[in-house]
Short mmCIF file of C-alpha atoms in Angstrom, two decimals:
data_model
loop_
_atom_site.label_atom_id
_atom_site.label_comp_id
_atom_site.label_asym_id
_atom_site.label_seq_id
_atom_site.Cartn_x
_atom_site.Cartn_y
_atom_site.Cartn_z
CA UNK X 2 -0.20 -0.35 0.01
CA UNK X 3 0.39 3.39 -0.94
CA UNK X 4 -0.09 6.88 0.92
CA UNK X 5 -1.05 9.71 -1.96
CA UNK X 6 -0.97 13.63 -0.51
CA UNK X 7 -4.64 14.47 -2.56
CA UNK X 8 -6.73 17.60 -2.08
CA UNK X 9 -5.76 17.88 0.77
CA UNK X 10 -6.02 14.65 2.25
CA UNK X 11 -3.80 11.57 2.45
CA UNK X 12 -5.08 8.60 1.51
CA UNK X 13 -3.40 4.28 1.09
CA UNK X 14 -3.74 2.59 -1.96
CA UNK X 15 -2.08 -0.47 -3.07
CA UNK X 16 0.67 0.04 -5.08
CA UNK X 17 -0.06 -0.97 -9.17
CA UNK X 18 -3.50 1.43 -8.60
CA UNK X 19 -3.92 3.14 -12.05
CA UNK X 20 -4.76 7.54 -12.19
CA UNK X 21 -7.50 7.43 -13.57
CA UNK X 22 -8.59 4.81 -10.99
CA UNK X 23 -7.96 6.73 -8.33
CA UNK X 24 -9.45 10.44 -9.82
CA UNK X 25 -12.62 8.28 -9.93
CA UNK X 26 -12.79 9.00 -6.77
CA UNK X 27 -12.57 13.04 -6.59
CA UNK X 28 -14.24 13.00 -10.55
CA UNK X 29 -17.49 15.25 -8.79
CA UNK X 30 -15.41 17.50 -6.36
CA UNK X 31 -14.14 18.86 -10.24
CA UNK X 32 -16.28 21.06 -12.99
CA UNK X 33 -14.54 19.93 -15.30
CA UNK X 34 -12.67 16.85 -16.02
CA UNK X 35 -9.77 15.52 -14.79
CA UNK X 36 -7.51 14.71 -17.76
CA UNK X 37 -4.12 14.15 -16.26
CA UNK X 38 -2.41 14.44 -13.17
CA UNK X 39 0.27 15.53 -11.38
CA UNK X 40 2.48 13.15 -9.23
CA UNK X 41 5.63 15.08 -6.81
CA UNK X 42 4.96 18.04 -9.62
CA UNK X 43 5.31 16.02 -12.70
CA UNK X 44 2.50 15.59 -15.76
CA UNK X 45 1.31 12.48 -16.22
CA UNK X 46 -0.81 11.06 -17.57
CA UNK X 47 -3.88 9.11 -15.78
CA UNK X 48 -2.79 5.03 -17.12
CA UNK X 49 0.40 5.84 -15.46
CA UNK X 50 0.28 2.93 -12.69
CA UNK X 51 1.37 4.56 -8.43
CA UNK X 52 4.82 3.59 -7.55
CA UNK X 53 5.53 5.16 -4.23
CA UNK X 54 3.81 7.07 -1.78
CA UNK X 55 3.26 10.68 -3.47
CA UNK X 56 1.89 13.36 -3.33
CA UNK X 57 -1.10 13.63 -6.67
CA UNK X 58 -2.58 17.27 -7.74
CA UNK X 59 -5.71 16.80 -10.27
CA UNK X 60 -5.99 18.59 -13.76
CA UNK X 61 -8.40 18.96 -15.53
CA UNK X 62 -10.05 20.85 -19.03
CA UNK X 63 -9.39 24.36 -16.91
CA UNK X 64 -5.63 24.13 -17.02
CA UNK X 65 -3.58 25.01 -20.06
CA UNK X 66 -2.19 21.16 -20.13
CA UNK X 67 -5.43 20.02 -19.46
CA UNK X 68 -6.47 22.19 -22.78
CA UNK X 69 -3.67 20.88 -25.01
CA UNK X 70 -4.08 17.59 -24.40
CA UNK X 71 -8.21 17.77 -24.86
CA UNK X 72 -7.60 19.80 -27.79
CA UNK X 73 -4.45 17.27 -28.69
CA UNK X 74 -6.54 14.24 -28.70
CA UNK X 75 -10.28 16.23 -30.26
CA UNK X 76 -7.21 16.06 -33.03
CA UNK X 77 -5.92 12.26 -33.74
CA UNK X 78 -10.18 11.52 -32.54
CA UNK X 79 -11.17 14.24 -36.20
CA UNK X 80 -8.40 12.27 -37.68
CA UNK X 81 -9.54 8.84 -37.41
CA UNK X 82 -13.20 10.00 -38.75
CA UNK X 83 -11.49 10.83 -41.98
CA UNK X 84 -9.19 7.29 -42.50
CA UNK X 85 -12.52 5.53 -41.54
CA UNK X 86 -14.99 7.33 -43.75
CA UNK X 87 -13.14 7.94 -46.72
CA UNK X 88 -11.28 4.80 -48.63
CA UNK X 89 -7.19 4.94 -48.30
CA UNK X 90 -6.76 4.98 -51.84
CA UNK X 91 -7.87 8.16 -52.04
CA UNK X 92 -6.20 10.09 -49.22
CA UNK X 93 -3.12 11.47 -49.33
CA UNK X 94 -2.65 13.79 -46.88
CA UNK X 95 -4.63 15.30 -43.99
CA UNK X 96 -2.69 18.26 -42.90
CA UNK X 97 -3.21 20.86 -39.48
CA UNK X 98 -2.13 23.72 -40.71
CA UNK X 99 -2.57 26.72 -38.16
CA UNK X 100 -4.70 28.17 -35.85
CA UNK X 101 -7.81 30.53 -36.37
CA UNK X 102 -10.20 31.80 -34.60
CA UNK X 103 -10.86 29.23 -31.42
CA UNK X 104 -10.31 25.52 -34.33
CA UNK X 105 -7.42 24.32 -36.31
CA UNK X 106 -7.07 24.70 -40.12
CA UNK X 107 -7.22 22.32 -42.22
CA UNK X 108 -7.08 20.76 -45.39
CA UNK X 109 -7.48 17.40 -46.89
CA UNK X 110 -5.26 16.47 -50.12
CA UNK X 111 -6.96 13.84 -52.52
CA UNK X 112 -9.58 12.45 -53.98
CA UNK X 113 -12.13 14.27 -52.32
CA UNK X 114 -14.21 16.39 -51.72
CA UNK X 115 -14.15 18.42 -48.95
CA UNK X 116 -18.39 20.57 -48.12
CA UNK X 117 -20.86 20.36 -46.11
CA UNK X 118 -21.49 16.62 -46.66
CA UNK X 119 -18.44 15.68 -46.08
CA UNK X 120 -18.34 17.52 -42.43
CA UNK X 121 -21.33 16.42 -41.55
CA UNK X 122 -20.37 12.65 -42.41
CA UNK X 123 -16.77 13.00 -40.20
CA UNK X 124 -18.84 15.06 -37.36
CA UNK X 125 -21.45 12.22 -37.07
CA UNK X 126 -17.91 9.80 -36.91
CA UNK X 127 -16.51 11.56 -34.12
CA UNK X 128 -19.17 10.99 -32.13
CA UNK X 129 -19.95 7.76 -32.78
CA UNK X 130 -16.49 7.39 -31.81
CA UNK X 131 -17.13 9.70 -28.46
CA UNK X 132 -19.98 7.84 -27.60
CA UNK X 133 -17.79 4.76 -28.21
CA UNK X 134 -15.65 6.02 -25.58
CA UNK X 135 -12.13 4.19 -27.20
CA UNK X 136 -9.83 4.69 -24.47
CA UNK X 137 -6.43 6.21 -25.70
CA UNK X 138 -3.48 3.13 -26.45
CA UNK X 139 0.80 4.25 -25.55
CA UNK X 140 3.14 1.48 -27.08
CA UNK X 141 6.84 2.51 -27.15
CA UNK X 142 9.04 1.83 -30.52
CA UNK X 143 12.16 1.36 -32.29
CA UNK X 144 12.33 5.31 -34.06
CA UNK X 145 13.67 3.10 -36.70
CA UNK X 146 10.64 1.21 -35.96
CA UNK X 147 8.72 4.56 -36.44
CA UNK X 148 10.22 5.33 -39.37
CA UNK X 149 9.02 2.63 -41.49
CA UNK X 150 5.29 2.81 -39.76
CA UNK X 151 5.05 5.89 -40.35
CA UNK X 152 6.58 5.65 -45.01
CA UNK X 153 2.88 3.40 -44.66
CA UNK X 154 1.39 4.72 -43.20
CA UNK X 155 2.16 8.18 -45.62
CA UNK X 156 3.01 10.00 -43.32
CA UNK X 157 5.66 11.42 -44.61
CA UNK X 158 5.98 14.34 -42.58
CA UNK X 159 6.56 12.13 -39.92
CA UNK X 160 8.73 9.83 -41.37
CA UNK X 161 11.75 12.90 -42.37
CA UNK X 162 11.48 14.10 -38.55
CA UNK X 163 12.00 10.93 -36.89
CA UNK X 164 15.47 10.39 -38.78
CA UNK X 165 16.55 14.08 -37.16
CA UNK X 166 15.35 12.28 -33.32
CA UNK X 167 18.24 11.92 -31.40
CA UNK X 168 16.11 9.61 -28.73
CA UNK X 169 15.96 6.37 -29.78
CA UNK X 170 12.38 5.59 -28.63
CA UNK X 171 9.00 7.00 -30.17
CA UNK X 172 5.75 6.79 -28.47
CA UNK X 173 2.94 6.35 -31.18
CA UNK X 174 -0.91 6.53 -29.82
CA UNK X 175 -3.65 4.74 -31.22
CA UNK X 176 -7.10 4.49 -31.00
CA UNK X 177 -7.58 0.77 -32.00
CA UNK X 178 -6.09 0.41 -35.33
CA UNK X 179 -5.79 4.25 -36.32
CA UNK X 180 -2.29 4.80 -34.89
CA UNK X 181 -1.11 8.50 -34.77
CA UNK X 182 2.11 10.47 -33.37
CA UNK X 183 1.65 13.70 -31.15
CA UNK X 184 3.74 15.66 -29.18
CA UNK X 185 2.61 15.50 -25.57
CA UNK X 186 0.13 13.95 -23.48
CA UNK X 187 -3.84 12.52 -24.40
CA UNK X 188 -7.12 12.60 -22.51
CA UNK X 189 -7.36 8.37 -20.63
CA UNK X 190 -9.82 8.25 -23.77
CA UNK X 191 -12.64 9.42 -26.67
CA UNK X 192 -15.55 9.42 -24.16
CA UNK X 193 -13.91 12.99 -22.84
CA UNK X 194 -14.00 14.80 -26.38
CA UNK X 195 -17.89 16.55 -26.06
CA UNK X 196 -16.62 19.21 -27.60
CA UNK X 197 -16.11 20.29 -30.32
CA UNK X 198 -17.14 21.44 -34.11
CA UNK X 199 -16.25 22.20 -37.59
CA UNK X 200 -17.57 24.83 -40.49
CA UNK X 201 -16.19 24.65 -43.96
CA UNK X 202 -13.77 27.54 -44.40
CA UNK X 203 -11.37 29.11 -47.77
CA UNK X 204 -10.47 25.33 -49.19
CA UNK X 205 -10.20 23.85 -46.32
CA UNK X 206 -12.09 23.34 -42.63
CA UNK X 207 -12.31 24.53 -39.12
CA UNK X 208 -11.36 21.95 -36.62
CA UNK X 209 -13.69 24.61 -33.90
CA UNK X 210 -12.54 23.12 -29.70
CA UNK X 211 -13.35 24.79 -26.30
CA UNK X 212 -10.37 26.49 -24.19
CA UNK X 213 -10.01 26.72 -21.30
CA UNK X 214 -11.97 29.05 -19.56
CA UNK X 215 -14.59 27.68 -20.99
CA UNK X 216 -14.24 24.30 -21.31
CA UNK X 217 -17.19 22.68 -22.21
CA UNK X 218 -18.34 25.27 -24.89
CA UNK X 219 -17.33 25.48 -28.84
CA UNK X 220 -17.40 29.45 -29.02
CA UNK X 221 -18.94 30.64 -32.21
CA UNK X 222 -16.27 29.94 -35.81
CA UNK X 223 -15.39 34.10 -36.00
CA UNK X 224 -13.77 34.09 -39.49
CA UNK X 225 -10.48 35.79 -39.51
CA UNK X 226 -10.49 36.98 -42.71
CA UNK X 227 -7.85 40.49 -42.93
CA UNK X 228 -5.05 37.63 -40.69
CA UNK X 229 -6.10 33.91 -42.17
CA UNK X 230 -4.69 35.75 -45.33
CA UNK X 231 -1.44 36.42 -43.82
CA UNK X 232 -1.46 33.01 -42.36
CA UNK X 233 -2.55 31.43 -45.86
CA UNK X 234 0.43 34.26 -47.16
CA UNK X 235 2.92 32.64 -45.04
CA UNK X 236 2.55 28.87 -45.46
CA UNK X 237 2.57 29.57 -49.24
CA UNK X 238 6.46 30.90 -48.59
CA UNK X 239 7.47 28.16 -46.70
CA UNK X 240 6.11 25.96 -48.95
CA UNK X 241 8.05 27.65 -51.54
CA UNK X 242 11.46 27.60 -49.35
CA UNK X 243 10.75 24.41 -49.63
CA UNK X 244 10.35 24.11 -45.27
CA UNK X 245 6.52 23.77 -43.93
CA UNK X 246 7.72 21.29 -41.15
CA UNK X 247 10.49 20.52 -38.67
CA UNK X 248 12.18 17.52 -40.66
CA UNK X 249 12.67 19.52 -43.77
CA UNK X 250 14.51 22.23 -42.11
CA UNK X 251 16.27 19.64 -40.30
CA UNK X 252 17.23 18.17 -43.36
CA UNK X 253 18.60 22.07 -44.64
CA UNK X 254 20.40 22.78 -41.46
CA UNK X 255 21.69 19.26 -42.15
CA UNK X 256 23.01 19.91 -45.66
CA UNK X 257 24.26 22.73 -44.99
CA UNK X 258 21.39 25.00 -47.21
CA UNK X 259 19.95 27.29 -44.46
CA UNK X 260 23.10 30.26 -45.05
CA UNK X 261 20.13 30.66 -48.91
CA UNK X 262 16.48 30.86 -46.70
CA UNK X 263 17.96 32.58 -44.30
CA UNK X 264 18.45 35.12 -47.08
CA UNK X 265 15.58 34.29 -49.06
CA UNK X 266 13.19 34.72 -46.11
CA UNK X 267 14.45 38.02 -44.95
CA UNK X 268 14.17 39.27 -48.56
CA UNK X 269 10.51 38.26 -48.11
CA UNK X 270 9.91 40.34 -44.84
CA UNK X 271 12.12 43.97 -46.42
CA UNK X 272 9.73 43.19 -49.72
CA UNK X 273 6.19 43.18 -47.64
CA UNK X 274 8.58 45.75 -45.06
CA UNK X 275 8.38 47.98 -48.17
CA UNK X 276 5.10 46.89 -49.97
CA UNK X 277 3.45 48.75 -46.43
CA UNK X 278 5.75 51.88 -47.15
CA UNK X 279 4.03 52.18 -50.84
CA UNK X 280 1.26 52.17 -49.10
CA UNK X 281 1.15 54.26 -46.42
CA UNK X 282 3.47 56.99 -48.92
CA UNK X 283 -0.01 56.70 -51.45
CA UNK X 284 -2.32 56.81 -48.44
CA UNK X 285 -2.15 60.25 -48.44
CA UNK X 286 -3.30 62.19 -45.11
CA UNK X 287 -1.48 59.53 -43.21
CA UNK X 288 0.12 61.13 -40.36
CA UNK X 289 -0.37 58.23 -37.15
CA UNK X 290 0.87 54.44 -38.60
CA UNK X 291 -0.14 53.04 -35.67
CA UNK X 292 2.21 49.19 -34.77
CA UNK X 293 0.15 46.94 -32.32
CA UNK X 294 1.04 43.64 -31.62
CA UNK X 295 1.26 40.83 -28.71
CA UNK X 296 4.56 40.18 -26.97
CA UNK X 297 8.00 39.17 -28.31
CA UNK X 298 6.19 40.16 -31.65
CA UNK X 299 9.47 41.71 -32.54
CA UNK X 300 7.51 45.45 -32.94
CA UNK X 301 10.36 47.40 -32.08
CA UNK X 302 12.36 45.86 -34.91
CA UNK X 303 9.99 46.28 -37.37
CA UNK X 304 9.51 50.04 -36.46
CA UNK X 305 13.20 50.60 -37.52
CA UNK X 306 13.27 48.88 -40.28
CA UNK X 307 9.37 50.69 -41.69
CA UNK X 308 11.08 53.87 -40.37
CA UNK X 309 14.27 53.07 -43.20
CA UNK X 310 11.96 52.33 -45.73
CA UNK X 311 9.22 55.37 -45.35
CA UNK X 312 12.61 57.30 -44.95
CA UNK X 313 13.00 55.51 -48.83
CA UNK X 314 9.25 56.53 -50.65
CA UNK X 315 10.74 60.32 -49.86
CA UNK X 316 8.70 60.10 -45.47
CA UNK X 317 10.00 61.57 -42.61
CA UNK X 318 9.63 59.79 -40.26
CA UNK X 319 9.49 60.00 -36.75
CA UNK X 320 9.83 56.65 -33.91
CA UNK X 321 7.38 57.46 -30.86
CA UNK X 322 7.20 54.38 -28.21
CA UNK X 323 2.92 55.55 -26.41
CA UNK X 324 5.28 53.51 -23.60
CA UNK X 325 6.67 57.19 -23.02
CA UNK X 326 3.18 57.79 -21.75
CA UNK X 327 1.97 56.03 -18.57
CA UNK X 328 1.54 57.43 -16.00
CA UNK X 329 3.14 58.15 -13.39
CA UNK X 330 3.38 54.47 -11.49
CA UNK X 331 2.27 54.89 -8.00
CA UNK X 332 -0.91 56.04 -9.75
CA UNK X 333 -0.85 53.04 -11.77
CA UNK X 334 -4.39 50.58 -12.25
CA UNK X 335 -4.62 47.26 -10.24
CA UNK X 336 -5.16 44.13 -11.25
CA UNK X 337 -7.43 41.46 -9.71
CA UNK X 338 -4.05 40.04 -8.90
CA UNK X 339 -3.36 43.84 -6.74
CA UNK X 340 -1.04 44.15 -8.68
CA UNK X 341 -0.27 47.62 -11.10
CA UNK X 342 -1.81 46.57 -14.66
CA UNK X 343 0.64 47.91 -16.82
CA UNK X 344 -1.62 45.98 -19.50
CA UNK X 345 -4.38 48.81 -18.83
CA UNK X 346 -5.32 51.28 -21.30
CA UNK X 347 -5.52 53.03 -17.97
CA UNK X 348 -1.76 52.56 -17.36
CA UNK X 349 -1.36 55.65 -19.76
CA UNK X 350 -2.04 59.14 -19.87
CA UNK X 351 -4.34 58.85 -22.95
CA UNK X 352 -5.73 62.33 -22.64
CA UNK X 353 -2.05 63.05 -22.62
CA UNK X 354 -1.54 61.38 -25.31
CA UNK X 355 -4.44 62.87 -27.24
CA UNK X 356 -4.10 66.75 -26.90
CA UNK X 357 -0.07 66.05 -28.61
CA UNK X 358 -1.07 64.66 -31.19
CA UNK X 359 -3.44 66.76 -31.93
CA UNK X 360 -1.28 69.58 -31.75
CA UNK X 361 0.80 68.10 -33.68
CA UNK X 362 -1.37 67.48 -36.36
CA UNK X 363 -2.11 70.99 -36.63
CA UNK X 364 1.52 72.52 -36.80
CA UNK X 365 2.15 72.77 -33.22
CA UNK X 366 5.19 72.17 -31.91
CA UNK X 367 5.38 69.62 -28.14
CA UNK X 368 7.90 68.78 -25.84
CA UNK X 369 8.00 64.91 -26.12
CA UNK X 370 7.99 62.86 -22.27
CA UNK X 371 10.15 59.93 -22.11
CA UNK X 372 9.44 58.03 -19.30
CA UNK X 373 11.40 56.52 -16.34
CA UNK X 374 11.28 53.53 -15.70
CA UNK X 375 13.95 52.82 -12.66
CA UNK X 376 11.36 55.97 -10.63
CA UNK X 377 8.47 55.39 -12.46
CA UNK X 378 7.77 58.91 -13.88
CA UNK X 379 7.20 60.29 -16.70
CA UNK X 380 10.53 63.15 -17.46
CA UNK X 381 10.49 66.21 -20.49
CA UNK X 382 13.91 66.37 -21.67
CA UNK X 383 13.49 68.65 -24.07
CA UNK X 384 12.25 67.16 -27.15
CA UNK X 385 10.85 69.43 -29.43
CA UNK X 386 8.85 68.14 -32.46
CA UNK X 387 7.29 70.21 -35.20
CA UNK X 388 5.36 67.64 -38.38
CA UNK X 389 6.17 69.21 -41.74
CA UNK X 390 4.17 67.72 -44.97
CA UNK X 391 6.49 65.33 -45.38
CA UNK X 392 6.61 63.66 -41.24
CA UNK X 393 4.89 61.38 -39.71
CA UNK X 394 4.99 59.27 -36.89
CA UNK X 395 5.66 55.73 -35.94
CA UNK X 396 3.90 55.44 -33.42
CA UNK X 397 4.29 51.40 -31.03
CA UNK X 398 2.58 49.58 -28.11
CA UNK X 399 -0.07 47.78 -27.46
CA UNK X 400 -2.83 49.61 -27.66
CA UNK X 401 -1.92 51.15 -30.89
CA UNK X 402 -4.13 49.69 -32.42
CA UNK X 403 -7.79 50.92 -30.25
CA UNK X 404 -9.64 53.78 -31.11
CA UNK X 405 -10.03 54.85 -27.07
CA UNK X 406 -6.63 55.18 -27.49
CA UNK X 407 -5.97 58.09 -30.19
CA UNK X 408 -10.05 58.80 -30.19
CA UNK X 409 -9.51 62.52 -31.14
CA UNK X 410 -7.13 61.83 -33.75
CA UNK X 411 -9.34 61.94 -37.28
CA UNK X 412 -9.87 58.39 -38.68
CA UNK X 413 -8.54 58.81 -42.64
CA UNK X 414 -5.04 60.34 -39.75
CA UNK X 415 -4.20 57.06 -39.03
CA UNK X 416 -2.92 53.57 -40.32
CA UNK X 417 -2.81 50.66 -38.61
CA UNK X 418 -1.31 47.62 -38.45
CA UNK X 419 -1.22 44.79 -36.46
CA UNK X 420 2.17 42.45 -36.64
CA UNK X 421 2.64 39.06 -34.45
CA UNK X 422 5.38 36.36 -34.72
CA UNK X 423 2.84 33.66 -36.65
CA UNK X 424 4.86 30.33 -37.30
CA UNK X 425 4.40 29.78 -40.63
CA UNK X 426 6.20 25.98 -38.98
CA UNK X 427 4.35 22.66 -37.72
CA UNK X 428 5.89 20.21 -36.39
CA UNK X 429 4.69 17.53 -38.60
CA UNK X 430 0.99 16.71 -40.67
CA UNK X 431 -0.93 16.92 -37.23
CA UNK X 432 0.83 18.68 -34.85
CA UNK X 433 1.76 22.62 -35.19
CA UNK X 434 4.16 24.97 -33.27
CA UNK X 435 2.11 27.65 -31.11
CA UNK X 436 2.70 30.89 -32.24
CA UNK X 437 2.79 32.02 -28.75
CA UNK X 438 5.65 29.12 -27.94
CA UNK X 439 7.29 30.42 -30.36
CA UNK X 440 6.39 33.78 -28.88
CA UNK X 441 7.66 32.26 -24.78
CA UNK X 442 10.92 30.83 -26.58
CA UNK X 443 11.64 34.17 -28.69
CA UNK X 444 10.86 36.65 -25.06
CA UNK X 445 12.26 34.18 -22.54
CA UNK X 446 15.43 34.55 -24.65
CA UNK X 447 15.52 38.68 -24.80
CA UNK X 448 14.63 38.30 -21.24
CA UNK X 449 17.32 37.00 -19.94
CA UNK X 450 20.32 38.62 -22.62
CA UNK X 451 19.43 41.72 -21.78
CA UNK X 452 17.48 42.09 -17.62
CA UNK X 453 19.04 39.38 -16.45
CA UNK X 454 15.49 38.14 -16.46
CA UNK X 455 16.01 33.96 -15.71
CA UNK X 456 13.48 31.67 -18.07
CA UNK X 457 11.64 31.31 -14.32
CA UNK X 458 11.86 34.81 -13.89
CA UNK X 459 9.05 35.11 -17.69
CA UNK X 460 7.33 32.13 -17.34
CA UNK X 461 6.44 33.77 -14.16
CA UNK X 462 4.64 36.74 -15.60
CA UNK X 463 3.51 35.06 -18.64
CA UNK X 464 0.02 34.10 -17.71
CA UNK X 465 0.16 37.49 -17.21
CA UNK X 466 1.51 38.67 -20.93
CA UNK X 467 -1.13 36.29 -21.87
CA UNK X 468 -4.13 37.94 -20.01
CA UNK X 469 -3.74 41.53 -21.27
CA UNK X 470 -3.20 40.23 -24.94
CA UNK X 471 -6.32 38.93 -24.64
CA UNK X 472 -7.67 41.58 -23.57
CA UNK X 473 -6.22 44.71 -25.15
CA UNK X 474 -4.42 43.40 -28.37
CA UNK X 475 -6.09 40.09 -30.06
CA UNK X 476 -9.33 41.64 -30.29
CA UNK X 477 -8.77 44.72 -32.05
CA UNK X 478 -6.39 42.94 -35.00
CA UNK X 479 -9.11 42.12 -37.27
CA UNK X 480 -9.01 46.50 -37.45
CA UNK X 481 -5.96 46.45 -38.71
CA UNK X 482 -5.15 48.21 -42.03
CA UNK X 483 -2.81 45.88 -42.92
CA UNK X 484 -0.90 42.70 -41.42
CA UNK X 485 2.84 41.65 -41.03
CA UNK X 486 3.55 38.54 -39.47
CA UNK X 487 7.60 38.96 -37.89
CA UNK X 488 8.18 34.95 -37.98
CA UNK X 489 10.67 33.68 -39.54
CA UNK X 490 10.65 29.97 -40.16
CA UNK X 491 14.45 29.30 -39.23
CA UNK X 492 14.15 31.32 -35.88
CA UNK X 493 13.13 28.54 -33.47
CA UNK X 494 17.03 25.96 -35.14
CA UNK X 495 18.59 29.18 -33.75
CA UNK X 496 17.12 30.23 -30.62
CA UNK X 497 17.32 27.20 -28.89
CA UNK X 498 20.73 27.62 -28.27
CA UNK X 499 20.42 30.69 -26.13
CA UNK X 500 16.84 29.11 -24.57
CA UNK X 501 17.41 24.96 -23.72
CA UNK X 502 21.30 26.12 -21.20
CA UNK X 503 18.30 28.47 -19.16
CA UNK X 504 14.89 26.51 -19.57
CA UNK X 505 17.45 23.81 -17.54
CA UNK X 506 18.01 25.83 -15.27
CA UNK X 507 14.39 25.60 -13.77
CA UNK X 508 14.47 22.72 -10.93
CA UNK X 509 12.90 19.60 -10.08
CA UNK X 510 11.19 21.22 -6.89
CA UNK X 511 9.75 24.89 -9.30
CA UNK X 512 6.10 24.83 -10.35
CA UNK X 513 7.36 26.30 -13.91
CA UNK X 514 9.50 22.69 -13.92
CA UNK X 515 6.46 20.40 -16.27
CA UNK X 516 6.43 24.08 -18.79
CA UNK X 517 9.66 23.93 -18.88
CA UNK X 518 10.09 20.42 -19.85
CA UNK X 519 7.41 20.58 -21.93
CA UNK X 520 9.85 23.42 -23.74
CA UNK X 521 12.98 21.43 -23.26
CA UNK X 522 10.64 18.70 -25.01
CA UNK X 523 9.79 20.57 -28.20
CA UNK X 524 13.47 22.57 -29.17
CA UNK X 525 14.27 19.16 -29.22
CA UNK X 526 13.17 18.62 -32.17
CA UNK X 527 15.58 20.87 -33.49
CA UNK X 528 18.56 20.65 -35.25
CA UNK X 529 21.54 23.98 -33.56
CA UNK X 530 22.04 26.20 -36.27
CA UNK X 531 24.73 29.32 -36.19
CA UNK X 532 23.85 32.62 -35.75
CA UNK X 533 27.03 34.83 -36.92
CA UNK X 534 25.03 34.79 -40.53
CA UNK X 535 21.88 36.25 -39.88
CA UNK X 536 21.35 40.13 -41.48
CA UNK X 537 22.10 42.80 -38.07
CA UNK X 538 18.87 44.23 -39.19
CA UNK X 539 17.08 40.88 -39.10
CA UNK X 540 13.84 41.11 -36.40
CA UNK X 541 15.40 38.40 -35.07
CA UNK X 542 18.05 39.99 -33.64
CA UNK X 543 15.71 41.94 -31.10
CA UNK X 544 15.59 39.05 -29.33
CA UNK X 545 19.47 36.98 -29.78
CA UNK X 546 21.01 40.47 -29.85
CA UNK X 547 24.06 42.07 -32.71
CA UNK X 548 21.93 43.22 -34.17
CA UNK X 549 22.12 47.63 -36.09
CA UNK X 550 19.42 49.09 -34.17
CA UNK X 551 18.64 49.66 -30.16
CA UNK X 552 16.50 47.19 -29.46
#
């Protein structure tokens, strides 16, 4: 018998009891489904068995790890349903491409017509599988066997991925006879997966799923046309470069062909920035270039590069950071946890910002503020500005797209740009890389290099950062005149060498350890690359250093 501390009480269970048996005693006490547990801080699937005295914490679908497990499992459920209703010889490939709305945009390649009838049949089959409550079975096989297995299944992206895996074994998940590989843990069985929807969209469909805030509700599908266009364009860029998956990137690195990829990718971004500058120039009344995006999107470097292109197009840009309009720190509003809420619009002196911008628009001279982050006060240091005919302001900050920030400015005087690192690379055809992970790794590397903040420090604040993005940035992204994707197809191979050492510093006893381990496992998919040949003006330089801009 082993002693288990769970939910504040101590119980005894026989050796070999599965965690699924243990959590049955607590099912009624939890509002949401228990899909995983942590055992002495280590994340575990429910089929695993009790081997020692331990402390167990229940993980539900209302938590990040639980929600990721649910989403991953619904994805395999959807794939099995497609493979069940379409003859194997007619099915060339099913791809889970990128996030859209609250789900995944997917495409089917082969002798298949993706229409409403097809989606109805897929959904019906998924619901049948949910009713059958089929267990997700996991087995470990040698990596060489995994290569042969997925070659036989015609899942060639997985075959290529495993050719560059350092580990000798691979975990395979199966639903009856349907086998697949997933980056992360699964729920115990299909009976849990009751909440999902399928929507036709563009050339494919969207698999819509709940998020952790509302684990039993599927949000209505809201097409995001501008975001979708940028994601689709970025995917096409990756395909032209011959890099859509991690396996293809590793292949380029191993064969010494990455330098051309870096140059072409950077050229594509420069071309896009030049096109944006042309659009601004053609819109003669644009005086305020408002740039916004989530954390670690590369807003500062983008602002500098856009300014250079604006000069090349005959304009005279002036960079302004909205952060310089912060109110004094002691007057800053507090969040629900009693901490300063620097993400809130109320943390800015919106009134003064509008007074200054309107004065500039009318041709008056103003003195620009500078926020002193050490003292927490706004200062004036004799930096005067007056706008001439060819002058424009390049204004960067998280609230740039929200008209509540610039409520007095005429609409046609503003040109809005949304920037984010929208990762176009996937692990393989069924495992996508969340853009959030790419930005988190960027920020971790930059925080450590420029502010001496540990990986633990970045992880501790990340939830707060994400809450701010959800509230103050994402609702306004479709209001942008143009969107820019700052993600670089090669960047995770470059960031790997900086991120891994600081993630390894997190101790097993730390609450952040499970997340650190997840990110380390993720980075292990990539072959590393040197940063020497990355151009000095690259957006990636904002994070790895040695760039040409003062960021």
